[in-house]
Amino acid sequence: MKLTESFYIRKNVPLIARQMLGKVLTTKINQQVTSGIIVETEAYSYKEKGSHAFKGMTKRNEVMFELGGRAYVYLCYGMHEMFNVVTNEAGKADAVLIRALEPVLGIEIMQERMKANASARITSGPGKLTKALGIDRKLNGEDLKKNIIWIEDPGIKIKPAAIACSARIGIDYAGEDALLPWRFSIKGNKWISKK
DNA sequence: TACGTGATCACG
DNA sequence: GTGATCACGTAA
């Protein structure tokens, strides 16, 4: 069943990011269903310099300031769409970046979408999984309770010992906050993004 | 390691 | 208006 507000609207964003491992992200776009198990995430809090929300609200990040349980999608490096889940209550702009998935449904559809750059590991990275699942900025602000993009709990329990945590990737600009161990992944999973 | 790529944001 | 920068991916 779908995750509800009681999951998303909590204060502890690293905890939410960790608990998102093993959940299933699904999109239904143009009647095409694609999904994957979340195997790598990163937490971002408005209180630390790694977050887009650290300096306050802008046109780009305004959905981060809405109530938890929505999609925050933005363009990075002029070519990659990035998908985040907004968490916490309105005004407290926390988010979890989904960095990698293990494909489950619609694998052929994903391969078709990735055709231009045919790689075997179609969902192993934040820019790739959005393309594979058809996620783009049109979904910015989309409510995850609806039937376009959502996350379900398949009831798989991930043991604490099976979770790796480390510093987040690609945020050197955040100074000492770049060292926070807020990147989580399922140990040994083949679909984790490359180093 | 290098660079494509274009929106965004902090300056004036 | 302008310019530096960017929560990446790929080729090499």
XYZ file of C-alpha atoms in Angstrom, chain A residues 67-174:
108
model
C 3.504 19.848 3.168
C 5.450 16.565 2.946
C 4.402 13.916 0.434
C 5.013 15.709 -2.852
C 7.566 15.448 -5.636
C 10.327 18.032 -5.988
C 11.816 17.718 -9.469
C 14.462 20.045 -10.879
C 16.984 20.164 -13.700
C 20.660 19.746 -12.878
C 23.669 20.468 -15.115
C 21.296 21.501 -17.861
C 20.335 17.917 -18.721
C 19.426 15.720 -15.767
C 16.088 15.768 -13.980
C 16.402 14.970 -10.267
C 13.587 13.498 -8.181
C 13.137 14.246 -4.487
C 10.392 13.492 -1.995
C 9.374 16.490 0.108
C 9.065 15.664 3.817
C 8.228 17.409 7.097
C 5.489 19.953 7.679
C 4.845 23.026 5.537
C 7.534 25.651 5.964
C 10.137 23.075 7.061
C 11.671 22.310 3.710
C 13.187 18.848 4.064
C 13.560 16.412 1.174
C 14.913 12.993 0.269
C 16.760 12.568 -3.026
C 16.185 9.203 -4.681
C 19.559 8.186 -6.147
C 19.087 4.632 -7.411
C 16.453 1.964 -8.035
C 16.420 -1.750 -8.725
C 14.007 -2.135 -11.680
C 10.808 -4.134 -11.098
C 8.016 -3.323 -13.568
C 8.122 -2.003 -17.114
C 11.751 -2.806 -17.769
C 11.263 -2.780 -21.533
C 9.617 0.641 -21.348
C 12.561 1.927 -19.336
C 15.035 0.527 -21.826
C 13.138 2.198 -24.619
C 13.290 5.541 -22.797
C 17.043 5.108 -22.256
C 17.661 4.032 -25.806
C 19.849 7.000 -26.749
C 22.432 5.930 -24.195
C 22.025 2.189 -23.987
C 23.525 1.078 -20.712
C 22.637 -2.075 -18.827
C 22.273 -0.224 -15.532
C 19.267 1.874 -16.479
C 18.300 3.146 -13.009
C 21.681 3.381 -11.228
C 21.895 7.103 -10.627
C 19.607 10.043 -9.885
C 19.626 11.423 -13.427
C 19.120 8.024 -15.034
C 16.240 6.757 -12.921
C 14.150 9.831 -13.671
C 14.623 9.322 -17.371
C 13.842 5.599 -17.116
C 10.641 6.268 -15.154
C 9.604 9.222 -17.320
C 9.920 11.746 -14.484
C 10.472 15.368 -15.460
C 9.705 18.868 -14.217
C 6.044 18.547 -15.218
C 5.775 16.375 -12.093
C 7.238 19.040 -9.815
C 4.787 19.456 -6.937
C 2.846 16.312 -7.817
C 1.046 14.727 -4.850
C 2.385 11.229 -4.125
C -1.065 10.102 -2.941
C -2.334 10.287 -6.504
C -1.881 7.815 -9.334
C 0.840 9.392 -11.455
C 3.813 8.915 -9.169
C 3.774 7.221 -5.784
C 5.722 5.084 -3.305
C 4.509 1.831 -1.777
C 5.650 -0.326 1.098
C 6.027 -3.900 -0.198
C 6.532 -5.162 3.352
C 10.166 -6.084 2.886
C 12.116 -5.489 6.078
C 15.643 -4.131 5.581
C 17.821 -4.958 8.566
C 19.920 -2.142 10.026
C 23.020 -4.247 9.366
C 22.153 -4.290 5.660
C 22.213 -0.493 5.378
C 25.337 1.468 4.506
C 25.652 5.157 5.216
C 28.210 7.692 4.044
C 28.656 11.323 3.049
C 26.435 12.696 0.302
C 27.730 12.966 -3.237
C 28.453 16.086 -5.261
C 27.896 18.768 -2.623
C 31.410 20.007 -1.863
C 29.985 23.523 -1.799
C 28.291 22.679 1.520
